[in-house]
Coordinates of C-alpha atoms and ligand atoms in Angstrom, one line a residue:
X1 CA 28.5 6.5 -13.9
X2 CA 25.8 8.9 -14.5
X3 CA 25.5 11.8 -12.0
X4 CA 23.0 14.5 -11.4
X5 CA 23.5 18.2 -11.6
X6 CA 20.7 20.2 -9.6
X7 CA 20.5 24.0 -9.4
X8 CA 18.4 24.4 -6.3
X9 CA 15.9 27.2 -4.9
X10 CA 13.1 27.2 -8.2
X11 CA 9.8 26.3 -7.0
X12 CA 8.0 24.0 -9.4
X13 CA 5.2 24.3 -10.8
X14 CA 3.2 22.7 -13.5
X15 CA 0.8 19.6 -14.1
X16 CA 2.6 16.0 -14.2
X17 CA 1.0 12.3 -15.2
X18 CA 2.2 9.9 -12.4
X19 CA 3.6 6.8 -14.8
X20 CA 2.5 3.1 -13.9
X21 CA 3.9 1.3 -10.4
X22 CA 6.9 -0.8 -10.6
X23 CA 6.3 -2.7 -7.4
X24 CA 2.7 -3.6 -9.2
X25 CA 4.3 -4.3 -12.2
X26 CA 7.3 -6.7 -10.9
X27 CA 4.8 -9.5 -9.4
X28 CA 2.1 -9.1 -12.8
X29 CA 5.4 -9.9 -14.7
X30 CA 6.4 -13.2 -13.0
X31 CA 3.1 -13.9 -12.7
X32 CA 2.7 -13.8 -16.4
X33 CA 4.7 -16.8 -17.1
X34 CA 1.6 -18.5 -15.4
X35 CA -0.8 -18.2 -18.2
X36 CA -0.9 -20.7 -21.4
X37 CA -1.8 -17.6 -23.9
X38 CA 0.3 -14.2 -24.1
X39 CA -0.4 -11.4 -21.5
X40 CA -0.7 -7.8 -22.6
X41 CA 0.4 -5.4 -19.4
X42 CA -0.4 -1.7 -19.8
X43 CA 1.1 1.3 -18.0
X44 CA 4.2 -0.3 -17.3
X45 CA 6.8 1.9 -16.3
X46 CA 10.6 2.2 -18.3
X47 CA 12.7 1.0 -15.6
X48 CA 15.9 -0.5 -15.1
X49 CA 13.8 -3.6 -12.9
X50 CA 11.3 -4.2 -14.9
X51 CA 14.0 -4.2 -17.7
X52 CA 15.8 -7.1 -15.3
X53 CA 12.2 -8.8 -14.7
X54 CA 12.3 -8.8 -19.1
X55 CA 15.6 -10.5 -19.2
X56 CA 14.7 -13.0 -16.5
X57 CA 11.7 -13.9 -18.5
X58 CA 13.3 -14.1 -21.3
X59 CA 16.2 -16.7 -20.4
X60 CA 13.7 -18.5 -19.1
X61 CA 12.4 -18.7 -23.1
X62 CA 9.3 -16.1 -22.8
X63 CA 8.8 -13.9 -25.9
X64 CA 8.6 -10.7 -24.4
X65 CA 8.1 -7.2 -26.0
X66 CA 8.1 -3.4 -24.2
X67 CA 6.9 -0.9 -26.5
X68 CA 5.1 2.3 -25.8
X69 CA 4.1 1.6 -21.9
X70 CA 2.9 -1.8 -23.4
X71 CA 4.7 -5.1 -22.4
X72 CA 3.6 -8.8 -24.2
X73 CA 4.7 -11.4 -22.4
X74 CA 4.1 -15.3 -24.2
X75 CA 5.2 -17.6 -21.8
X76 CA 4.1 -21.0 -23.8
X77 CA 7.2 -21.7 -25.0
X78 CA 9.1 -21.0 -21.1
X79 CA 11.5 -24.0 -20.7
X80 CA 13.3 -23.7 -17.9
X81 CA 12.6 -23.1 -14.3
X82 CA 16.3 -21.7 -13.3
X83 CA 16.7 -18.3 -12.8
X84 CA 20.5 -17.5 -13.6
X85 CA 22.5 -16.3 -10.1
X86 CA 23.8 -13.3 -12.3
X87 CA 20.4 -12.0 -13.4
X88 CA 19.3 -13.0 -9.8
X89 CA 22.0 -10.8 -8.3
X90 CA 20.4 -7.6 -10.6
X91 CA 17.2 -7.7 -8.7
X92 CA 15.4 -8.6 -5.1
X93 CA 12.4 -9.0 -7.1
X94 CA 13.4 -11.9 -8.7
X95 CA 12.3 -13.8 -5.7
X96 CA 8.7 -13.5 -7.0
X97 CA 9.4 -16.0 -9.8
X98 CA 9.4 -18.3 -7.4
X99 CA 5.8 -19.0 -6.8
X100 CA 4.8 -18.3 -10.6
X101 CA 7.7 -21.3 -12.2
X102 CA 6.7 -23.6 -8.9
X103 CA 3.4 -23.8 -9.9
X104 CA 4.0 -24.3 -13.9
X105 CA 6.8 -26.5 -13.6
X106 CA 6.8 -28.5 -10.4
X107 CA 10.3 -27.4 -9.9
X108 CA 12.3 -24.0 -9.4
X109 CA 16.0 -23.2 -8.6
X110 CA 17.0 -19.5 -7.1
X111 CA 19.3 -18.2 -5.3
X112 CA 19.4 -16.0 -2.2
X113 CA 18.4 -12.5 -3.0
X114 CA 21.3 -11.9 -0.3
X115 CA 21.0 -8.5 2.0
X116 CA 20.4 -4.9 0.6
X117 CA 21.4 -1.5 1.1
X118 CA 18.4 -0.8 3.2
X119 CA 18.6 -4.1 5.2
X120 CA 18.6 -8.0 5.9
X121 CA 15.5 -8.5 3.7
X122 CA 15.1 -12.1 4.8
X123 CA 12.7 -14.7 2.4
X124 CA 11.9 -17.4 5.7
X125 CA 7.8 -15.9 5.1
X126 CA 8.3 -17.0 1.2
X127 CA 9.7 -20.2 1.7
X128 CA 7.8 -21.2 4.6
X129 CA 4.4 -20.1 2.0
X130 CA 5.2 -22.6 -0.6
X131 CA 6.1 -25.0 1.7
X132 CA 2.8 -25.0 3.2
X133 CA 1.4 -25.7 -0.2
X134 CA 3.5 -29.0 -0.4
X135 CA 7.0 -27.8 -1.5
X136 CA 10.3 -29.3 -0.8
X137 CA 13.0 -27.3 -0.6
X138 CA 16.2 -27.8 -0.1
X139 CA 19.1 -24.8 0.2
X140 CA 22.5 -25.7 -0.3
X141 CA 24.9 -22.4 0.0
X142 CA 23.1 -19.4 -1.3
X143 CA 21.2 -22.1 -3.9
X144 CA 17.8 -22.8 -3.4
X145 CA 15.4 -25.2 -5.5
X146 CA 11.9 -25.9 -4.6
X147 CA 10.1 -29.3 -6.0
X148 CA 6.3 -30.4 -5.5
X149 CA 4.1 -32.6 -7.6
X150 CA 1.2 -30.2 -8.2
X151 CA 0.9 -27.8 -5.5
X152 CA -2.4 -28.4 -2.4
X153 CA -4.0 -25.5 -1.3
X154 CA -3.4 -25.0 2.5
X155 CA -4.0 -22.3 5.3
X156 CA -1.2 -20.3 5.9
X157 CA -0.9 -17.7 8.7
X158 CA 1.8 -14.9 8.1
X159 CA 3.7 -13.6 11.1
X160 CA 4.5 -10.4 9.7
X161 CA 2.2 -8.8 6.1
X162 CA 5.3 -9.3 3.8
X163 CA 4.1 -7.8 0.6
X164 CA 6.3 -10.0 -1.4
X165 CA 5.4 -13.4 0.6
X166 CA 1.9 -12.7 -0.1
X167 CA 2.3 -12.0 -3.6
X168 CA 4.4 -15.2 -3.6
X169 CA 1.9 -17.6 -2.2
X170 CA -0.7 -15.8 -4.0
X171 CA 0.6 -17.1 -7.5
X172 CA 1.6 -20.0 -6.3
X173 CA -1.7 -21.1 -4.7
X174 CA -3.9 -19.9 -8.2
X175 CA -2.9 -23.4 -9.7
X176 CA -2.8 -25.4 -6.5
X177 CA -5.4 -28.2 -6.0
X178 CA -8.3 -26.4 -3.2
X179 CA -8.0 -23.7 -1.5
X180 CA -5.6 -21.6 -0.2
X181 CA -5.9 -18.7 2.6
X182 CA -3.7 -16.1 3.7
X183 CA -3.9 -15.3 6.9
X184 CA -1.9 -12.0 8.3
X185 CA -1.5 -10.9 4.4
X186 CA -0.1 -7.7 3.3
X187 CA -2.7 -4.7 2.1
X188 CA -0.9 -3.1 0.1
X189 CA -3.0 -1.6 -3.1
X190 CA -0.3 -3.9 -5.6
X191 CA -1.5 -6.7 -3.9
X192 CA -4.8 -6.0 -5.1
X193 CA -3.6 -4.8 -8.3
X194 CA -1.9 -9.0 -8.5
X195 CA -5.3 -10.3 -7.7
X196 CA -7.3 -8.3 -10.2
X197 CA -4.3 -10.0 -12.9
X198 CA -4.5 -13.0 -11.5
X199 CA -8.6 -12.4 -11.9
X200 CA -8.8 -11.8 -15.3
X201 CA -6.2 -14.8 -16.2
X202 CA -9.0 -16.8 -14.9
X203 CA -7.8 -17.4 -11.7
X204 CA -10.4 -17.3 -8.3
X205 CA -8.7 -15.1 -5.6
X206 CA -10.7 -12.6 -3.0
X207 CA -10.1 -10.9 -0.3
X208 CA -6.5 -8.6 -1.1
X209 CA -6.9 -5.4 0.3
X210 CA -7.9 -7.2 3.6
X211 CA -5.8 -8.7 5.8
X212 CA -7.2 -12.2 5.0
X213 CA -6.8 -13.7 1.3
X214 CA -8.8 -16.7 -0.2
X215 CA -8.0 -18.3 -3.7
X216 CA -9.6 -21.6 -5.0
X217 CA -7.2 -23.6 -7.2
X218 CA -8.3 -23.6 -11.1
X219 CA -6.5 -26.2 -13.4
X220 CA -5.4 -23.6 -16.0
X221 CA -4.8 -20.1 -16.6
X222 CA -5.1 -17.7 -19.7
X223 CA -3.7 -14.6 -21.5
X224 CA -5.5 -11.1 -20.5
X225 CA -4.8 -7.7 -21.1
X226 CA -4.6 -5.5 -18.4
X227 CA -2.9 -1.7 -16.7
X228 CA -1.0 -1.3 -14.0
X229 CA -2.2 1.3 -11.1
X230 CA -0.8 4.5 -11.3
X231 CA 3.0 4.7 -8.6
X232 CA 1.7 5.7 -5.4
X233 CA 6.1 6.2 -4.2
X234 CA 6.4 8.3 -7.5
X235 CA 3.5 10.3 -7.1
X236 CA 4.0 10.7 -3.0
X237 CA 8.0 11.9 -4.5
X238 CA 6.8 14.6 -6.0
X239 CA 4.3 16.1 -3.8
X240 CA 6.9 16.6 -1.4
X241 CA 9.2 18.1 -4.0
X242 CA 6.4 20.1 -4.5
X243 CA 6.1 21.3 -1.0
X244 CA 9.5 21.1 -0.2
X245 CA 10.3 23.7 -3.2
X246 CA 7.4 26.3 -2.1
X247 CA 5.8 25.0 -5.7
X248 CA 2.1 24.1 -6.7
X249 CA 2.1 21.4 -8.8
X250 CA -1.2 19.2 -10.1
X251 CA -0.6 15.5 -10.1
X252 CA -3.5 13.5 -12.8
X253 CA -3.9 10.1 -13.3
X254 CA -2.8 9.5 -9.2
X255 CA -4.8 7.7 -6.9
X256 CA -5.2 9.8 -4.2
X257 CA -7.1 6.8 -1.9
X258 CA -3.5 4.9 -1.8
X259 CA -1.9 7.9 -0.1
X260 CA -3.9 8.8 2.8
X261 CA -1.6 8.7 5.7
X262 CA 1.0 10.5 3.2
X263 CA -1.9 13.3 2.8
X264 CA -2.4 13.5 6.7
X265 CA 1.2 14.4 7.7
X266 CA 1.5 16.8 4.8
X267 CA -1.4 18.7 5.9
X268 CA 0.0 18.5 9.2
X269 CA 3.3 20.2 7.8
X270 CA 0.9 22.8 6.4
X271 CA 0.9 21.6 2.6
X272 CA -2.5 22.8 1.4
X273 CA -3.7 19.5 -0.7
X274 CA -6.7 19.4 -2.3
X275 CA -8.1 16.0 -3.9
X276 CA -10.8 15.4 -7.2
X277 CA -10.9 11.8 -8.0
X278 CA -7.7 11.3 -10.0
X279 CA -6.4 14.6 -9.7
X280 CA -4.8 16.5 -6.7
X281 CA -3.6 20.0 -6.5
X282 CA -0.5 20.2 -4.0
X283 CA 1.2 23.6 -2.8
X284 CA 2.9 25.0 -0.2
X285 CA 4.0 28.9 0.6
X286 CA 5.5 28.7 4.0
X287 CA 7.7 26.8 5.6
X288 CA 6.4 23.6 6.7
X289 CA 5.7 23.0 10.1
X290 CA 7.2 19.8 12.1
X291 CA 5.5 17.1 12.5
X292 CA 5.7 15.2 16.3
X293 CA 5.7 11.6 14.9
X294 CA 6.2 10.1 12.0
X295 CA 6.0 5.9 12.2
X296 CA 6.7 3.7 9.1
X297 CA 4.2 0.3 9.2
X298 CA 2.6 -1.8 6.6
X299 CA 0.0 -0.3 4.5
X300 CA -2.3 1.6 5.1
X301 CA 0.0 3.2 7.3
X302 CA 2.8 5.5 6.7
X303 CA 5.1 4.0 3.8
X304 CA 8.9 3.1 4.6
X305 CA 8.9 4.0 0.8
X306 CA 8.1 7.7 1.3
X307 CA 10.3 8.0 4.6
X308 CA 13.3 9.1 2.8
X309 CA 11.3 11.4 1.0
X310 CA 9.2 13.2 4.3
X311 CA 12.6 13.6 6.5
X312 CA 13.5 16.4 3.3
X313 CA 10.5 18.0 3.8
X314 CA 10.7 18.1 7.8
X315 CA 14.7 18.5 8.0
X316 CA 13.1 22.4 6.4
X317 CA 10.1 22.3 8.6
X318 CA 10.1 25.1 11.9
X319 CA 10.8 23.4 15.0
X320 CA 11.9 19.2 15.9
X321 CA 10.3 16.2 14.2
X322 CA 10.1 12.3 14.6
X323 CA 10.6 9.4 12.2
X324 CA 10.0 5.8 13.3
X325 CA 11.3 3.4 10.5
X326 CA 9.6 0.2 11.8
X327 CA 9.7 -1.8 8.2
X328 CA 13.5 -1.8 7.3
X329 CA 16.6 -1.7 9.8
X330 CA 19.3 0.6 8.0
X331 CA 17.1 3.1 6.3
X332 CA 18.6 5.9 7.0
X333 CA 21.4 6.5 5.0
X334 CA 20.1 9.8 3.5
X335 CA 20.1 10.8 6.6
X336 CA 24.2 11.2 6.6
X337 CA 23.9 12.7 3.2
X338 CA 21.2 15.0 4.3
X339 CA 23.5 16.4 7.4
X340 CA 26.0 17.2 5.0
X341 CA 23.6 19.8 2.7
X342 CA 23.4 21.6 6.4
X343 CA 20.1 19.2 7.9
X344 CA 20.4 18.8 11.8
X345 CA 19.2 15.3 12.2
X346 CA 20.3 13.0 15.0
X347 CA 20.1 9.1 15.0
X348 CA 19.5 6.7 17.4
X349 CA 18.5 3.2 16.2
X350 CA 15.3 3.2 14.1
X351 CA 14.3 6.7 15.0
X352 CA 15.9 10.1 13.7
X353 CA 15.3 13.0 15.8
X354 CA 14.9 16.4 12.9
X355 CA 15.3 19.8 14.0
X356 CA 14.3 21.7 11.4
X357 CA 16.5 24.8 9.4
X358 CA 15.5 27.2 7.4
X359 CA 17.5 26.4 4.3
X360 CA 19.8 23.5 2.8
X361 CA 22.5 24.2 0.9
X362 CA 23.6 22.3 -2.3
X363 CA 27.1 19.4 -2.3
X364 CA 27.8 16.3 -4.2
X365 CA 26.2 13.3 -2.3
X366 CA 25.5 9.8 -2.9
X367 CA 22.6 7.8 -3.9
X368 CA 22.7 4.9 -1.5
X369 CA 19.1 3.4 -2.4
X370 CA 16.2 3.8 -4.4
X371 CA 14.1 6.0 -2.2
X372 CA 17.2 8.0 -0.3
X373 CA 18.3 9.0 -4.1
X374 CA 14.9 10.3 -4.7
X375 CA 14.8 12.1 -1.6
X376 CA 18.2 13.5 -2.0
X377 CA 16.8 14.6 -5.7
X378 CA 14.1 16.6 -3.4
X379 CA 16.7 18.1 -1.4
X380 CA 18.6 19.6 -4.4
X381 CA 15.3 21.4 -5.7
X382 CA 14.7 22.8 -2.6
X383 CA 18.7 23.9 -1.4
X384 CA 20.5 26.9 -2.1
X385 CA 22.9 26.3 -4.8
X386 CA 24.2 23.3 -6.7
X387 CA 23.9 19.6 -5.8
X388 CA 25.3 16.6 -7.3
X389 CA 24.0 13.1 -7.1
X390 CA 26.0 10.2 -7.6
X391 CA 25.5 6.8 -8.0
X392 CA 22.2 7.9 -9.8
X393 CA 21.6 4.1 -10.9
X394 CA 19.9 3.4 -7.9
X395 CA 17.5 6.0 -8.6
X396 CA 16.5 4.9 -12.1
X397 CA 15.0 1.4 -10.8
X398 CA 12.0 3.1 -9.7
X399 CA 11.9 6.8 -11.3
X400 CA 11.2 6.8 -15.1
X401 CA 14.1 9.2 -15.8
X402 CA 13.7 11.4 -12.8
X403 CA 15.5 14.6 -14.1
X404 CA 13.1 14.4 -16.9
X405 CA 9.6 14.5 -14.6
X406 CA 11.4 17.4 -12.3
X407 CA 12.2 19.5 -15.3
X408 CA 8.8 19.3 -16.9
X409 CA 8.1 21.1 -13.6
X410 CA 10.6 23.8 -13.6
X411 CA 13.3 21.6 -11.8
X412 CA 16.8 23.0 -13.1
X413 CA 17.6 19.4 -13.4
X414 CA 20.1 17.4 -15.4
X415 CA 22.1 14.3 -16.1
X416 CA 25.7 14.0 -16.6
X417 CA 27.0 10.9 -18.2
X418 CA 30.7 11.0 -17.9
X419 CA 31.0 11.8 -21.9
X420 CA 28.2 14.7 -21.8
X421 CA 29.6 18.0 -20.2
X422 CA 27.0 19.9 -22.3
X423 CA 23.8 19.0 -19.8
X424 CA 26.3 20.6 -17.0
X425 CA 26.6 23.6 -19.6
X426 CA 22.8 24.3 -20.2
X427 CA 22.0 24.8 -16.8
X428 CA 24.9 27.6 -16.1
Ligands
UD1_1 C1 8.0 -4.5 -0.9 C2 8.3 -3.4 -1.9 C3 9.3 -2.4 -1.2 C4 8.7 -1.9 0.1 C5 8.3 -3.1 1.0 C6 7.6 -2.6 2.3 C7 8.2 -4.5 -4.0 C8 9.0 -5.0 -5.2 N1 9.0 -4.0 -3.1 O1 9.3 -5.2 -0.6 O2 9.4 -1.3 -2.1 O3 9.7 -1.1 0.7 O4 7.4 -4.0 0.3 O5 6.5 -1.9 2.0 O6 7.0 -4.6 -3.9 N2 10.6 -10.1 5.9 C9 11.0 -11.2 6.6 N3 10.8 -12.4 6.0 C10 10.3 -12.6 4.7 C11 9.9 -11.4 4.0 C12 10.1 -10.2 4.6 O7 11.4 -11.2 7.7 O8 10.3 -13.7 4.2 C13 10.7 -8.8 6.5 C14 11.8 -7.9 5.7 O9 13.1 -8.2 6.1 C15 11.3 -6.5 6.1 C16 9.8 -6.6 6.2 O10 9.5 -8.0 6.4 O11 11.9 -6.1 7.3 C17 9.0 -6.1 5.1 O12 9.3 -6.8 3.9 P1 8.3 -7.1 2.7 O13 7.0 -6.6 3.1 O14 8.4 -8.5 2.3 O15 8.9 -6.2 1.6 P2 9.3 -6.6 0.1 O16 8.2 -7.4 -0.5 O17 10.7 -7.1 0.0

């Protein structure tokens, strides 16, 4: 197991390009299998999902190629509809198959993504989608298979903006007969990075970025060639390293628009940020103020993505701070971790109560998600002495080798791999 080795307390500093966003890549994947010519997907991200995504495709008889930032994906010769349990069990984001082999083949078999570190993550808004649009389905155990003839577009009102259910329904719908409308749909900027794909496969879909989708059901679909946005997590990640390390870093290629409640509670904190189309200049010299309230909610509000990441920043900051996580239950593992690098942070269900110290100090601690391994990553570049990350796995589904990004910056940053003591070595 791969572990990593932080020397703490160096500001960073230094000009990084934010890489492509997995959670807009994932869904432009599946949805790739949708189109009768190959795909050509730019700015995709080297990461241990969108390897899984690869495999998936794959067994289900894509040709796929990743070279460069560059994925092709030819789904004509795609056979099967059956996504394996074992590749299904390597990734949540499977799920989004669903829509995409529904509508090609009339027919798709899954299984239960099952819970998740951070939470029950339920798929009721998924299944109740493609049902709408004339599915049966029928679960048996932790097995579930979907049949329709072709699919009818219908309206479909979502309870809660599930980012994934929308996506879901979304390529579902692009092949159903009429039209389709999503009512209650998610915001988030992948979702209108999925229907600028599904766009320039020839499909008819407006309205993403609102809270009210509409697609019109074309017979056929066909290959494109198309980037992926720039990470909105990744580059939100390290403009609070930056600020949490006393650095100045420059951030290009970002898209500043998709973090606007991240820039407001920053500057609250005192994080001077300043903003030129794709470019933003972060730095910070004093300690960071605390910020009253703090509330995790779908897009455009404060991302449950990034909360992991801001309770580092404000567990330094002078004087007590709130965090509402309204999006996940469980989320606050890092928390724990946190309290053991010398963080006064109290729980009490989906709010954590931070009173602020003036300095961390560096243990061995464990990656228990994603976004809590990145945010202990923060926490190492910004404690006094050395910090080890465990169960770094986690942290590579979403951060094209992290240590690599935070040492282009200064970071004193490396990875062990249980055979390499010489990493350990080069940063004594
Ligand atoms: C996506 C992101 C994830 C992010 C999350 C919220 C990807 C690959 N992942 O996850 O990084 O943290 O959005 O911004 O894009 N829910 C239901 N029933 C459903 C679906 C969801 O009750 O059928 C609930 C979930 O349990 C959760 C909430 O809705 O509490 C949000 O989930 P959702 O928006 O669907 O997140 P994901 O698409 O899984």
């Amino acid at each position: 197991m791969d572990k990593l080795v932080i020397e703490g307390g160096v500001p960073l500093s230094g000009t990084i390009r934010i890489h492509g966003a997995k959670n807009a890549a994932l869904p432009i994947l599946a949805a790739s299998i949708l189109a009768d010519g190959a795909v050509t997907i730019r700015n995709v991200p080297r990461l241990l999902d969108i390897q899984v995504m690869l495999d998936i495709l794959q067994d289900l008889g894509c040709r796929t190629a990743f070279r460069g930032g560059t994925v092709t994906v030819d789904g004509s010769g795609a056979s099967s509809s059956h996504v394996p349990e074992s590749l299904m069990r390597r990734m949540r984001s499977s799920v989004f198959l669903m829509g995409p082999l529904l509508a090609r083949f009339g027919e798709v078999q899954v299984y239960q993504p099952g819970g998740c570190a951070i939470g029950e993550r339920k798929i009721d808004l998924h299944l109740r989608g493609l049902e709408a649009l004339g599915a049966n389905i029928e679960a048996t155990g932790n097995r579930i298979v979907c049949r329709s003839g072709r699919l009818r577009g219908a309206e479909i009102i979502l309870d809660f903006p599930s980012v994934g259910a929308t996506e879901n329904i979304m390529m579902a719908a692009v092949l159903a007969e009429g039209r389709t409308t999503i009512v209650g749909a998610a915001r988030e900027p992948e979702i209108q990075d999925l229907q600028r794909f599904l766009n320039e496969m020839g499909a008819i879909v407006r309205g993403a970025g609102t809270d009210t989708i509409v697609i019109e059901g074309v017979s056929s679909l066909s290959g494109c060639d198309f980037e992926v946005i720039p990470d909105r997590i990744v580059t939100g990640t390290v403009m609070v390293a930056a600020a949490a390390t006393k650095g100045e870093v420059t951030l290009t290629g970002a898209q500043p628009g998709h973090l606007t409640s991240l820039i407001h509670v920053l500057r609250r904190a005192g994080v001077q940020i300043q903003v030129e189309n794709d470019i933003m200049k972060v730095r910070a010299t004093d300690r960071p103020r605390a910020v009253p309230r703090v509330v995790t909610s779908p897009y455009p509000a404060f991302p449950t993505d990034l909360q992991a990441q801001m309770m580092i920043l404000l567990a330094l900051a002078d004087g007590v701070s709130v965090i509402k996580e309204t999006i996940f239950e469980g989320r606050f593992k890092h928390a724990e971790e946190l309290c053991r690098m010398g963080a006064d942070i109290r729980l009490d269900l989906n709010t954590a109560f931070i009173r602020g110290v003036p300095r961390l100090y560096g243990t061995t601690v464990e990656a228990t998600d994603l976004r809590a391994g990145a945010a202990l990553v923060i926490a190492g570049l910004a404690a006094e002495g050395r910090t080890v990350i465990e169960q770094v796995h986690h942290i590579d589904r979403g951060y094209d080798r992290i240590e690599d990004m935070f040492s282009r910056l200064g970071g004193r940053i490396a990875r062990h791999q249980e055979t390499d003591k010489a990493n350990i070595a080069a940063l004594r």
